[in-house]
GROMACS .gro file of N, CA and C in nm:
model
  198
    1UNK      N    1  -0.987  -1.216  -0.475
    1UNK     CA    2  -0.992  -1.074  -0.458
    1UNK      C    3  -1.137  -1.028  -0.483
    2UNK      N    4  -1.181  -0.934  -0.403
    2UNK     CA    5  -1.318  -0.884  -0.413
    2UNK      C    6  -1.315  -0.732  -0.417
    3UNK      N    7  -1.387  -0.674  -0.512
    3UNK     CA    8  -1.408  -0.529  -0.516
    3UNK      C    9  -1.540  -0.499  -0.447
    4UNK      N   10  -1.539  -0.409  -0.352
    4UNK     CA   11  -1.659  -0.371  -0.278
    4UNK      C   12  -1.689  -0.223  -0.305
    5UNK      N   13  -1.773  -0.194  -0.405
    5UNK     CA   14  -1.801  -0.053  -0.436
    5UNK      C   15  -1.894   0.011  -0.336
    6UNK      N   16  -1.881   0.141  -0.324
    6UNK     CA   17  -1.973   0.220  -0.242
    6UNK      C   18  -2.091   0.263  -0.326
    7UNK      N   19  -2.157   0.371  -0.285
    7UNK     CA   20  -2.270   0.425  -0.359
    7UNK      C   21  -2.221   0.485  -0.492
    8UNK      N   22  -2.277   0.437  -0.601
    8UNK     CA   23  -2.234   0.482  -0.732
    8UNK      C   24  -2.346   0.554  -0.805
    9UNK      N   25  -2.307   0.645  -0.893
    9UNK     CA   26  -2.403   0.718  -0.975
    9UNK      C   27  -2.429   0.637  -1.103
   10UNK      N   28  -2.509   0.531  -1.089
   10UNK     CA   29  -2.540   0.443  -1.202
   10UNK      C   30  -2.687   0.449  -1.243
   11UNK      N   31  -2.766   0.523  -1.167
   11UNK     CA   32  -2.908   0.527  -1.194
   11UNK      C   33  -2.988   0.438  -1.100
   12UNK      N   34  -2.924   0.334  -1.047
   12UNK     CA   35  -2.996   0.244  -0.957
   12UNK      C   36  -3.036   0.314  -0.828
   13UNK      N   37  -2.955   0.411  -0.785
   13UNK     CA   38  -2.985   0.483  -0.662
   13UNK      C   39  -3.104   0.577  -0.674
   14UNK      N   40  -3.149   0.601  -0.795
   14UNK     CA   41  -3.265   0.686  -0.817
   14UNK      C   42  -3.390   0.632  -0.750
   15UNK      N   43  -3.393   0.502  -0.726
   15UNK     CA   44  -3.510   0.440  -0.661
   15UNK      C   45  -3.512   0.469  -0.512
   16UNK      N   46  -3.398   0.512  -0.457
   16UNK     CA   47  -3.394   0.546  -0.314
   16UNK      C   48  -3.462   0.680  -0.289
   17UNK      N   49  -3.520   0.692  -0.173
   17UNK     CA   50  -3.573   0.822  -0.132
   17UNK      C   51  -3.457   0.922  -0.130
   18UNK      N   52  -3.482   1.044  -0.174
   18UNK     CA   53  -3.375   1.144  -0.184
   18UNK      C   54  -3.304   1.168  -0.051
   19UNK      N   55  -3.379   1.169   0.059
   19UNK     CA   56  -3.319   1.190   0.190
   19UNK      C   57  -3.224   1.077   0.225
   20UNK      N   58  -3.263   0.953   0.200
   20UNK     CA   59  -3.177   0.837   0.227
   20UNK      C   60  -3.054   0.840   0.138
   21UNK      N   61  -3.073   0.874   0.010
   21UNK     CA   62  -2.962   0.881  -0.084
   21UNK      C   63  -2.861   0.985  -0.036
   22UNK      N   64  -2.907   1.101   0.008
   22UNK     CA   65  -2.818   1.206   0.055
   22UNK      C   66  -2.745   1.163   0.183
   23UNK      N   67  -2.814   1.096   0.273
   23UNK     CA   68  -2.751   1.047   0.396
   23UNK      C   69  -2.638   0.951   0.364
   24UNK      N   70  -2.662   0.861   0.268
   24UNK     CA   71  -2.560   0.765   0.228
   24UNK      C   72  -2.442   0.835   0.162
   25UNK      N   73  -2.468   0.936   0.080
   25UNK     CA   74  -2.362   1.010   0.014
   25UNK      C   75  -2.277   1.086   0.116
   26UNK      N   76  -2.339   1.136   0.222
   26UNK     CA   77  -2.268   1.210   0.325
   26UNK      C   78  -2.173   1.121   0.406
   27UNK      N   79  -2.195   0.992   0.405
   27UNK     CA   80  -2.111   0.898   0.480
   27UNK      C   81  -1.980   0.867   0.406
   28UNK      N   82  -1.969   0.907   0.279
   28UNK     CA   83  -1.848   0.885   0.203
   28UNK      C   84  -1.769   1.016   0.197
   29UNK      N   85  -1.641   1.009   0.230
   29UNK     CA   86  -1.560   1.129   0.230
   29UNK      C   87  -1.551   1.195   0.092
   30UNK      N   88  -1.565   1.114  -0.014
   30UNK     CA   89  -1.556   1.168  -0.150
   30UNK      C   90  -1.690   1.173  -0.220
   31UNK      N   91  -1.799   1.143  -0.149
   31UNK     CA   92  -1.932   1.150  -0.209
   31UNK      C   93  -1.965   1.031  -0.294
   32UNK      N   94  -2.057   1.050  -0.385
   32UNK     CA   95  -2.104   0.942  -0.473
   32UNK      C   96  -2.001   0.915  -0.581
   33UNK      N   97  -1.967   0.788  -0.600
   33UNK     CA   98  -1.867   0.748  -0.698
   33UNK      C   99  -1.928   0.730  -0.835
   34UNK      N  100  -1.839   0.706  -0.931
   34UNK     CA  101  -1.884   0.680  -1.069
   34UNK      C  102  -1.839   0.542  -1.113
   35UNK      N  103  -1.895   0.498  -1.222
   35UNK     CA  104  -1.857   0.370  -1.280
   35UNK      C  105  -1.709   0.373  -1.315
   36UNK      N  106  -1.659   0.490  -1.356
   36UNK     CA  107  -1.519   0.502  -1.393
   36UNK      C  108  -1.426   0.476  -1.274
   37UNK      N  109  -1.469   0.512  -1.155
   37UNK     CA  110  -1.388   0.485  -1.036
   37UNK      C  111  -1.368   0.336  -1.017
   38UNK      N  112  -1.473   0.259  -1.034
   38UNK     CA  113  -1.466   0.114  -1.019
   38UNK      C  114  -1.387   0.052  -1.134
   39UNK      N  115  -1.411   0.100  -1.256
   39UNK     CA  116  -1.344   0.048  -1.373
   39UNK      C  117  -1.193   0.069  -1.364
   40UNK      N  118  -1.150   0.186  -1.316
   40UNK     CA  119  -1.006   0.212  -1.305
   40UNK      C  120  -0.941   0.115  -1.206
   41UNK      N  121  -1.009   0.087  -1.098
   41UNK     CA  122  -0.954  -0.006  -1.001
   41UNK      C  123  -0.948  -0.146  -1.060
   42UNK      N  124  -1.052  -0.187  -1.131
   42UNK     CA  125  -1.056  -0.320  -1.191
   42UNK      C  126  -0.946  -0.335  -1.296
   43UNK      N  127  -0.924  -0.230  -1.376
   43UNK     CA  128  -0.819  -0.234  -1.477
   43UNK      C  129  -0.682  -0.249  -1.410
   44UNK      N  130  -0.659  -0.171  -1.303
   44UNK     CA  131  -0.532  -0.184  -1.231
   44UNK      C  132  -0.514  -0.327  -1.179
   45UNK      N  133  -0.616  -0.382  -1.117
   45UNK     CA  134  -0.606  -0.515  -1.059
   45UNK      C  135  -0.586  -0.624  -1.165
   46UNK      N  136  -0.634  -0.599  -1.284
   46UNK     CA  137  -0.617  -0.697  -1.393
   46UNK      C  138  -0.480  -0.690  -1.457
   47UNK      N  139  -0.408  -0.582  -1.429
   47UNK     CA  140  -0.276  -0.562  -1.490
   47UNK      C  141  -0.164  -0.625  -1.409
   48UNK      N  142  -0.046  -0.623  -1.470
   48UNK     CA  143   0.070  -0.685  -1.405
   48UNK      C  144   0.118  -0.608  -1.282
   49UNK      N  145   0.086  -0.480  -1.269
   49UNK     CA  146   0.126  -0.404  -1.150
   49UNK      C  147   0.061  -0.460  -1.022
   50UNK      N  148  -0.046  -0.535  -1.037
   50UNK     CA  149  -0.115  -0.589  -0.922
   50UNK      C  150  -0.088  -0.738  -0.900
   51UNK      N  151   0.011  -0.789  -0.969
   51UNK     CA  152   0.041  -0.934  -0.959
   51UNK      C  153   0.066  -0.982  -0.816
   52UNK      N  154   0.118  -0.899  -0.730
   52UNK     CA  155   0.154  -0.940  -0.595
   52UNK      C  156   0.040  -0.919  -0.494
   53UNK      N  157  -0.074  -0.871  -0.542
   53UNK     CA  158  -0.192  -0.850  -0.458
   53UNK      C  159  -0.278  -0.975  -0.466
   54UNK      N  160  -0.317  -1.029  -0.350
   54UNK     CA  161  -0.402  -1.147  -0.352
   54UNK      C  162  -0.482  -1.160  -0.222
   55UNK      N  163  -0.593  -1.228  -0.230
   55UNK     CA  164  -0.676  -1.265  -0.114
   55UNK      C  165  -0.715  -1.145  -0.028
   56UNK      N  166  -0.763  -1.038  -0.094
   56UNK     CA  167  -0.803  -0.919  -0.018
   56UNK      C  168  -0.940  -0.867  -0.063
   57UNK      N  169  -1.001  -0.792   0.024
   57UNK     CA  170  -1.121  -0.718  -0.008
   57UNK      C  171  -1.078  -0.574  -0.031
   58UNK      N  172  -1.106  -0.524  -0.149
   58UNK     CA  173  -1.070  -0.386  -0.182
   58UNK      C  174  -1.196  -0.302  -0.186
   59UNK      N  175  -1.203  -0.209  -0.090
   59UNK     CA  176  -1.319  -0.120  -0.083
   59UNK      C  177  -1.294   0.000  -0.175
   60UNK      N  178  -1.381   0.019  -0.271
   60UNK     CA  179  -1.374   0.133  -0.361
   60UNK      C  180  -1.500   0.214  -0.331
   61UNK      N  181  -1.496   0.285  -0.216
   61UNK     CA  182  -1.617   0.349  -0.168
   61UNK      C  183  -1.597   0.497  -0.132
   62UNK      N  184  -1.484   0.554  -0.174
   62UNK     CA  185  -1.462   0.696  -0.146
   62UNK      C  186  -1.437   0.728   0.000
   63UNK      N  187  -1.398   0.631   0.078
   63UNK     CA  188  -1.371   0.653   0.218
   63UNK      C  189  -1.498   0.649   0.301
   64UNK      N  190  -1.578   0.547   0.283
   64UNK     CA  191  -1.704   0.531   0.355
   64UNK      C  192  -1.681   0.524   0.506
   65UNK      N  193  -1.755   0.605   0.578
   65UNK     CA  194  -1.746   0.608   0.723
   65UNK      C  195  -1.862   0.528   0.780
   66UNK      N  196  -1.832   0.428   0.860
   66UNK     CA  197  -1.934   0.342   0.916
   66UNK      C  198  -1.979   0.390   1.050
   0.00000   0.00000   0.00000
């Protein structure tokens, strides 16, 4: 199983040019995500409720539009 996060507000994006950062944020239906968004998904997947999930790529990107 693989978690594929979208653009997150972790500070690493600060190195991006503001225009590029905004363009990337506009491509996600829910905007820039947080570490908590990824953590909540990881906690769910580590729990017994996700026992029947396997061999998938889970995009946690706020509905990224390609």
